[in-house]
Amino acid sequence: MLKVAVIGATGAVGQEFIVALNRHKWFQLTQVAASERSAGKKYVDALRDPSSGILRWHNREEVPEYVKNMVVSKVDDIKPENFDLIFTALESDDAMVIEPKFAKTTPVISTAAAFRYESDVPILIPGVNDDQTDLLKAQGKNRDWKGFVAPLPNCTTTGLAITLKPVLDKFGINKVIMTSMQALSGAGRSPGVIALDITDNVIPYIPKEEEKVQREAKKILGKFARNAITPADFRVSCTCTRVPVLDGHTETVFVETAEAAEPEDVKKEMLKFSKNVSIGKLPSAPKEYIVVHDDPTRPQPRIDRELNDGMTTAVGRLRKDTAFDNGIKYVLLSHNEKMGSAKGAVLLAELLKDKQIL
Amino acid sequence: MLKVAVIGATGAVGQEFIVALNRHKWFQLTQVAASERSAGKKYVDALRDPSSGILRWHNREEVPEYVKNMVVSKVDDIKPENFDLIFTALESDDAMVIEPKFAKTTPVISTAAAFRYESDVPILIPGVNDDQTDLLKAQGKNRDWKGFVAPLPNCTTTGLAITLKPVLDKFGINKVIMTSMQALSGAGRSPGVIALDITDNVIPYIPKEEEKVQREAKKILGKFARNAITPADFRVSCTCTRVPVLDGHTETVFVETAEAAEPEDVKKEMLKFSKNVSIGKLPSAPKEYIVVHDDPTRPQPRIDRELNDGMTTAVGRLRKDTAFDNGIKYVLLSHNEKMGSAKGAVLLAELLKDKQIL
Amino acid sequence: MLKVAVIGATGAVGQEFIVALNRHKWFQLTQVAASERSAGKKYVDALRDPSSGILRWHNREEVPEYVKNMVVSKVDDIKPENFDLIFTALESDDAMVIEPKFAKTTPVISTAAAFRYESDVPILIPGVNDDQTDLLKAQGKNRDWKGFVAPLPNCTTTGLAITLKPVLDKFGINKVIMTSMQALSGAGRSPGVIALDITDNVIPYIPKEEEKVQREAKKILGKFARNAITPADFRVSCTCTRVPVLDGHTETVFVETAEAAEPEDVKKEMLKFSKNVSIGKLPSAPKEYIVVHDDPTRPQPRIDRELNDGMTTAVGRLRKDTAFDNGIKYVLLSHNEKMGSAKGAVLLAELLKDKQIL
Amino acid sequence: MLKVAVIGATGAVGQEFIVALNRHKWFQLTQVAASERSAGKKYVDALRDPSSGILRWHNREEVPEYVKNMVVSKVDDIKPENFDLIFTALESDDAMVIEPKFAKTTPVISTAAAFRYESDVPILIPGVNDDQTDLLKAQGKNRDWKGFVAPLPNCTTTGLAITLKPVLDKFGINKVIMTSMQALSGAGRSPGVIALDITDNVIPYIPKEEEKVQREAKKILGKFARNAITPADFRVSCTCTRVPVLDGHTETVFVETAEAAEPEDVKKEMLKFSKNVSIGKLPSAPKEYIVVHDDPTRPQPRIDRELNDGMTTAVGRLRKDTAFDNGIKYVLLSHNEKMGSAKGAVLLAELLKDKQIL
């Protein structure tokens, strides 16, 4: 068993780490850390909002027993050398300072954006760009770290990159135009989205989100050679919005492919990719990596997000696009807090262990 | 005062007609008709749902006094020759049969799709394609009707066509890619969208909607000459979705322009078009035809939909697109039951009267 | 295995029957029936709404495989003698006609109100008034039926009666005042509650609901002797409302007890009753019949409704009442489509089989 | 014109003050103050949330022009002697410290609970207990203040006290049992209720709310003589919950009257009280103080809350209660941010000016 810590353990993403690590066969959670406000409290007490009295636990499962009484540490009190791996769920500014300290001795898997755009840092989605994991070794040498920082992409990038991968490999891609309808949990819980702002409403803007998705999708799907990533050379344009949905990011995607691609063939490629996905045997991997619905009313976030515990990307409405000569369009759904965040990070840890990088 | 009737007066669109015609200075509502189920009842009684007892009136204002006690007629009992103008809010299949009967003697303004795609029928948005109103005269001759059928576009087309118009005129358009997040009221009330289907959810499909928008936008923005409309020659691709919002369709729009267009210049064109719009003096015209927000969090449906009683199209997030060489993108909001439907139809009636076509 | 049919199988309650009977160890579903509109279709096709194309399946689980391709029968084509038991999920008016026909030969367990108030018909909640099951035998004799009609209570009565039972037995009850905040699924799906009516809203009225709850609670908790039920002699007053919640009825309850009752003692009685509940060993019985939360922010419908697959009644905020001399008050949550409806009906079937009444 | 300041001007209640004072004929807003975080900014800039970029303005109207560019002061920089009246919208702990400082020189009308339960402080609802305004004079003497602190009740008390008043006066009251379904805006906006907590949910607890309502209702409806208030001697018990509604508190009320009262007579008393209400001529007074619906589906918060700009209390479902010998029950709706808060405070200021206490 590898000993692991979760930093930022009381937030929305941190909570998903707690659930994803419950009874894990390879990883043992031995310490949780969070902000000053929570430090010194039992985990379950740190979750309670002082003014409303509400337990700020956002998960279909109850707070797992194994963590309820763990005392929350201050982040500064974490000794990284005590762990084989550290999962971080921090704001980007904090991650920028804290993650390098940890990485000196210990591998860090991060959900923050802080290091994503550095040239020696891959943005990893298990099953999509596993080859880029080699860059982590170079990163350590580069920076004189025993560990490394391995960031996940933004949760809105995940489903997009997963579904574009088989299209890119088979047909090539020139352009991608995407509109997201993002779930509330993507904004966290402290306070995240205020009910007064989103009830009966759509908010057509999420700060910095579009730039992240546009940049990350190309890096993830880029070419890796001689320890360098060359971003994929297609063009991406996004508009990211927030809608009154608890979990699950819905995205409409319009793709101009390099070669003509019939929807039926794209479906076949997606399913073939899903079936043969590299990470199929890892403990947190879903039974299906991608599902493709023929029912035009699917995927719907409330109905489809929990499939395979939120680790499956669902595609629907796959059809010819009418703006491009070679175009297809589809709708995708990805669980932003499962595959798109903490549980995806645990899956990445499994991949790194399997590849003996951990 | 012109005498008018509203057909389909108890549905969601019909109710907006009732409100839009309340104390109108040019039009006097003298008869309302609806389905068998409502016929013979007082208007206000016909609104009540028999099983839940709820008054199915969907409007911020109360049921206007002038109509409460009007007895609802059967559609078959309407004598079109008694009216100067008939507004219809019918299902397309019914409109196909009923509207031609009325048009033999009387002009019909329709919110249904039944006749939109016929070659002698313009799809009219006051302020956008007023020149196409001339086709109504040809239509009458063609079909040996004293009246005509003048349909409005689908409510999702309206805001799109309005905002594309100044872009097309100044910069030319090659491609338009649009994703809609449509309001509940767009699906009507009998029963419209079921709460169990849409709570905490997005439905990624609205039957036939995308085809309508794609076809109508090009016809509305087409060239009119010698009594024929040549559709605009840009390409359009849409994905239409339903979100848990009461009123107001939000759309994300990506445009490849023919000539390079800076966002600031597009904004200027939109505002210039808005200021000089042809219909500015008509009774139901909004003070502003288009507003352009600099605040990136706008437009939001709950906050912006009622501006100028729902007759203004709101634009926001106007910026460079990153997928096209000459590209801009923006978000728009249009009130689907006001400018996009009944009140837009009343505005059209005003335009036709002003042009002495009525 | 007993052979069973479900009548009204495509509605919201019918669907829960389908799920509750999936892989049941005692009951085998061999036929499903529904209205004319569905008859002759495969079950899964009958669920699809013709206008929106949406699969009207309201359940966290997918449509079970065993039923997908079953062809839906017309109700008139059901031969009751082919079944050991028939579950019905019908509107009350239909139940009034259909259930007696079936009961001539076959036991019927019904979620409809049609027969609830007849003197030879008990309203059964397994674990609360099991003794009243004996009335079913008398009913058969009375009416010259081989079978019987055994109705469940209204879904709003269930949680109330379950939580009052231990209070009544230990302390006696004089008065009960209850306000319900009922879930959308309680109104079914054809069409049930319209999203336009309930978004950002509360509807303070549910036709006939209050009368049902007031009458049923007293009958269920009444005394049974010599084949007659004497309603409990406390007084009940309810106000029933609808709120924008998918599943799970929340009720605030104020009780004037006959003897003084400390909240701590009431809690103890509830938990003792739960622990010793008669039906604890039946296949569909929950691990806990009642849970009592000390956390004042619980129970919450979204968080607590699925506990033990919706078969547990959750109580919280148990405290002294300040209006009565001997008063307590609490909040309860009961899953209206699980314990309060179809799965509760299956639990009742299990009880009747266990008692050899089936 | 009296010069007034608003303290806590950027919060949800503060914003309602801004709207209520816009173009007021008696009061001129000359300064706004808020927390350190806002101080020194223009009012409109202080409203913007730094992380989401959203303008935290919660009102159907836009931010009024007259206040947009006013610079927000620190609370400590307010010189109370510069004002004829100060409106405060503060947390109770802050109010406890700040309001007495202001009251030394200047009358304070407060929405905070800090002073409500002091013996020389009346809790005032204009139209209900105007006689208790005399206590403000005694308060000044008592405390050696030139001004006074005049608090409004909790927003959940307001509608309850207003509707009980005519019942109490005519029939007497023994017991009141109330369940509230409170709106999101009642919890403010910094952050108020988190969307993740309330979507598809009811929260059955609002800290301290029930105690406030129970205590305040009796004080407001108490007897005032010789500068002392004797609380009304009926008993009150409440359960307060939060529901997913933007504005408007719905309450179900069960009343045991001292004398028998037919619902029709109660309705008459309510309407008579409404018609003759003392404050009918004040600028912010509604056209109707109470409306009573016969339609059993009313009042509904989304539909009825804005009546007379939120200053009217709506009653519905007035009927016999079945738990009490002499009982009636009804549902009420009161706008928690209009009559129940800032605009109610402005109405109170008008009353005090009219009575020359200001």
Short mmCIF file of N, CA, C and O in Angstrom, two decimals, chain C residues 152-195:
data_model
loop_
_atom_site.label_atom_id
_atom_site.label_comp_id
_atom_site.label_asym_id
_atom_site.label_seq_id
_atom_site.Cartn_x
_atom_site.Cartn_y
_atom_site.Cartn_z
N LEU C 152 -52.65 0.46 -0.44
CA LEU C 152 -51.68 1.23 0.34
C LEU C 152 -52.30 2.58 0.66
O LEU C 152 -53.22 3.02 -0.02
N PRO C 153 -51.77 3.28 1.65
CA PRO C 153 -52.24 4.66 1.87
C PRO C 153 -51.65 5.59 0.80
O PRO C 153 -50.74 5.22 0.06
N ASN C 154 -52.18 6.78 0.76
CA ASN C 154 -51.58 7.89 0.03
C ASN C 154 -50.12 8.03 0.47
O ASN C 154 -49.81 7.84 1.64
N CYS C 155 -49.25 8.39 -0.45
CA CYS C 155 -47.82 8.43 -0.14
C CYS C 155 -47.47 9.45 0.94
O CYS C 155 -46.42 9.37 1.56
N THR C 156 -48.35 10.42 1.16
CA THR C 156 -48.09 11.43 2.20
C THR C 156 -48.49 10.92 3.58
O THR C 156 -48.01 11.41 4.60
N THR C 157 -49.35 9.94 3.61
CA THR C 157 -49.76 9.36 4.89
C THR C 157 -48.68 8.44 5.46
O THR C 157 -48.52 8.34 6.69
N THR C 158 -47.96 7.78 4.58
CA THR C 158 -47.07 6.69 5.01
C THR C 158 -46.08 7.11 6.11
O THR C 158 -46.04 6.52 7.19
N GLY C 159 -45.26 8.12 5.81
CA GLY C 159 -44.26 8.54 6.78
C GLY C 159 -44.89 9.07 8.05
O GLY C 159 -44.37 8.87 9.16
N LEU C 160 -46.02 9.72 7.90
CA LEU C 160 -46.71 10.27 9.08
C LEU C 160 -47.18 9.14 9.99
O LEU C 160 -46.91 9.15 11.20
N ALA C 161 -47.84 8.14 9.42
CA ALA C 161 -48.36 7.05 10.24
C ALA C 161 -47.23 6.25 10.87
O ALA C 161 -47.31 5.84 12.04
N ILE C 162 -46.16 6.04 10.12
CA ILE C 162 -45.02 5.27 10.65
C ILE C 162 -44.41 5.97 11.86
O ILE C 162 -44.09 5.33 12.86
N THR C 163 -44.28 7.29 11.79
CA THR C 163 -43.64 7.99 12.90
C THR C 163 -44.59 8.23 14.06
O THR C 163 -44.16 8.33 15.22
N LEU C 164 -45.88 8.29 13.78
CA LEU C 164 -46.84 8.47 14.88
C LEU C 164 -47.05 7.18 15.68
O LEU C 164 -47.38 7.23 16.87
N LYS C 165 -46.89 6.06 14.99
CA LYS C 165 -47.20 4.77 15.64
C LYS C 165 -46.51 4.60 17.00
O LYS C 165 -47.19 4.36 18.01
N PRO C 166 -45.17 4.73 17.09
CA PRO C 166 -44.55 4.54 18.41
C PRO C 166 -44.94 5.61 19.42
O PRO C 166 -44.97 5.36 20.63
N VAL C 167 -45.25 6.81 18.94
CA VAL C 167 -45.68 7.88 19.85
C VAL C 167 -47.05 7.53 20.42
O VAL C 167 -47.30 7.63 21.63
N LEU C 168 -47.93 7.11 19.55
CA LEU C 168 -49.29 6.74 19.98
C LEU C 168 -49.25 5.60 20.99
O LEU C 168 -49.92 5.64 22.04
N ASP C 169 -48.47 4.59 20.69
CA ASP C 169 -48.44 3.40 21.55
C ASP C 169 -47.92 3.72 22.94
O ASP C 169 -48.37 3.15 23.93
N LYS C 170 -46.95 4.63 23.01
CA LYS C 170 -46.32 4.89 24.31
C LYS C 170 -46.97 6.06 25.05
O LYS C 170 -47.16 5.99 26.26
N PHE C 171 -47.27 7.14 24.36
CA PHE C 171 -47.69 8.36 25.04
C PHE C 171 -49.15 8.75 24.77
O PHE C 171 -49.69 9.60 25.45
N GLY C 172 -49.74 8.12 23.77
CA GLY C 172 -51.07 8.57 23.35
C GLY C 172 -50.97 9.87 22.58
O GLY C 172 -50.01 10.62 22.73
N ILE C 173 -51.94 10.12 21.74
CA ILE C 173 -51.94 11.34 20.92
C ILE C 173 -53.31 12.00 20.98
O ILE C 173 -54.33 11.33 20.84
N ASN C 174 -53.31 13.31 21.19
CA ASN C 174 -54.55 14.08 21.12
C ASN C 174 -54.73 14.78 19.77
O ASN C 174 -55.82 14.78 19.21
N LYS C 175 -53.65 15.41 19.33
CA LYS C 175 -53.76 16.24 18.11
C LYS C 175 -52.49 16.09 17.28
O LYS C 175 -51.39 15.99 17.81
N VAL C 176 -52.68 16.16 15.97
CA VAL C 176 -51.55 16.16 15.03
C VAL C 176 -51.77 17.27 14.01
O VAL C 176 -52.85 17.35 13.41
N ILE C 177 -50.76 18.11 13.86
CA ILE C 177 -50.83 19.17 12.85
C ILE C 177 -49.64 19.00 11.92
O ILE C 177 -48.50 18.95 12.38
N MET C 178 -49.93 18.85 10.65
CA MET C 178 -48.86 18.50 9.70
C MET C 178 -48.89 19.40 8.48
O MET C 178 -49.96 19.69 7.95
N THR C 179 -47.71 19.83 8.04
CA THR C 179 -47.57 20.53 6.76
C THR C 179 -46.62 19.72 5.90
O THR C 179 -45.53 19.37 6.34
N SER C 180 -47.05 19.42 4.69
CA SER C 180 -46.18 18.65 3.80
C SER C 180 -45.57 19.53 2.73
O SER C 180 -46.17 20.51 2.27
N MET C 181 -44.34 19.19 2.34
CA MET C 181 -43.67 19.80 1.20
C MET C 181 -43.37 18.64 0.26
O MET C 181 -42.38 17.95 0.42
N GLN C 182 -44.27 18.43 -0.68
CA GLN C 182 -44.27 17.19 -1.43
C GLN C 182 -43.48 17.28 -2.73
O GLN C 182 -43.42 18.34 -3.37
N ALA C 183 -42.93 16.15 -3.10
CA ALA C 183 -42.05 16.06 -4.27
C ALA C 183 -42.86 15.99 -5.56
O ALA C 183 -44.03 15.59 -5.57
N LEU C 184 -42.20 16.33 -6.64
CA LEU C 184 -42.80 16.33 -7.97
C LEU C 184 -43.28 14.94 -8.38
O LEU C 184 -44.34 14.80 -9.00
N SER C 185 -42.51 13.92 -8.08
CA SER C 185 -42.86 12.59 -8.56
C SER C 185 -44.16 12.10 -7.95
O SER C 185 -44.80 11.21 -8.50
N GLY C 186 -44.57 12.69 -6.85
CA GLY C 186 -45.85 12.33 -6.25
C GLY C 186 -47.03 12.63 -7.16
O GLY C 186 -48.10 12.05 -7.02
N ALA C 187 -46.83 13.52 -8.11
CA ALA C 187 -47.92 13.87 -9.03
C ALA C 187 -47.85 13.08 -10.33
O ALA C 187 -48.62 13.33 -11.25
N GLY C 188 -46.94 12.13 -10.39
CA GLY C 188 -46.85 11.30 -11.58
C GLY C 188 -46.20 12.00 -12.75
O GLY C 188 -45.55 13.05 -12.57
N ARG C 189 -46.35 11.41 -13.94
CA ARG C 189 -45.62 11.91 -15.10
C ARG C 189 -46.47 12.10 -16.33
O ARG C 189 -45.95 12.14 -17.43
N SER C 190 -47.75 12.13 -16.26
CA SER C 190 -48.52 12.17 -17.51
C SER C 190 -49.62 13.21 -17.40
O SER C 190 -50.78 12.86 -17.41
N PRO C 191 -49.23 14.46 -17.25
CA PRO C 191 -47.89 14.99 -17.26
C PRO C 191 -47.34 15.27 -15.87
O PRO C 191 -46.18 15.68 -15.77
N GLY C 192 -48.06 15.08 -14.81
CA GLY C 192 -47.53 15.48 -13.51
C GLY C 192 -47.40 16.99 -13.42
O GLY C 192 -48.23 17.72 -13.97
N VAL C 193 -46.37 17.44 -12.75
CA VAL C 193 -46.20 18.87 -12.52
C VAL C 193 -45.42 19.48 -13.69
O VAL C 193 -44.36 18.98 -14.06
N ILE C 194 -45.95 20.56 -14.23
CA ILE C 194 -45.32 21.27 -15.34
C ILE C 194 -44.18 22.12 -14.79
O ILE C 194 -44.35 22.82 -13.79
N ALA C 195 -43.05 22.09 -15.48
CA ALA C 195 -41.90 22.87 -15.00
C ALA C 195 -42.22 24.36 -14.89
O ALA C 195 -41.77 25.03 -13.97
#
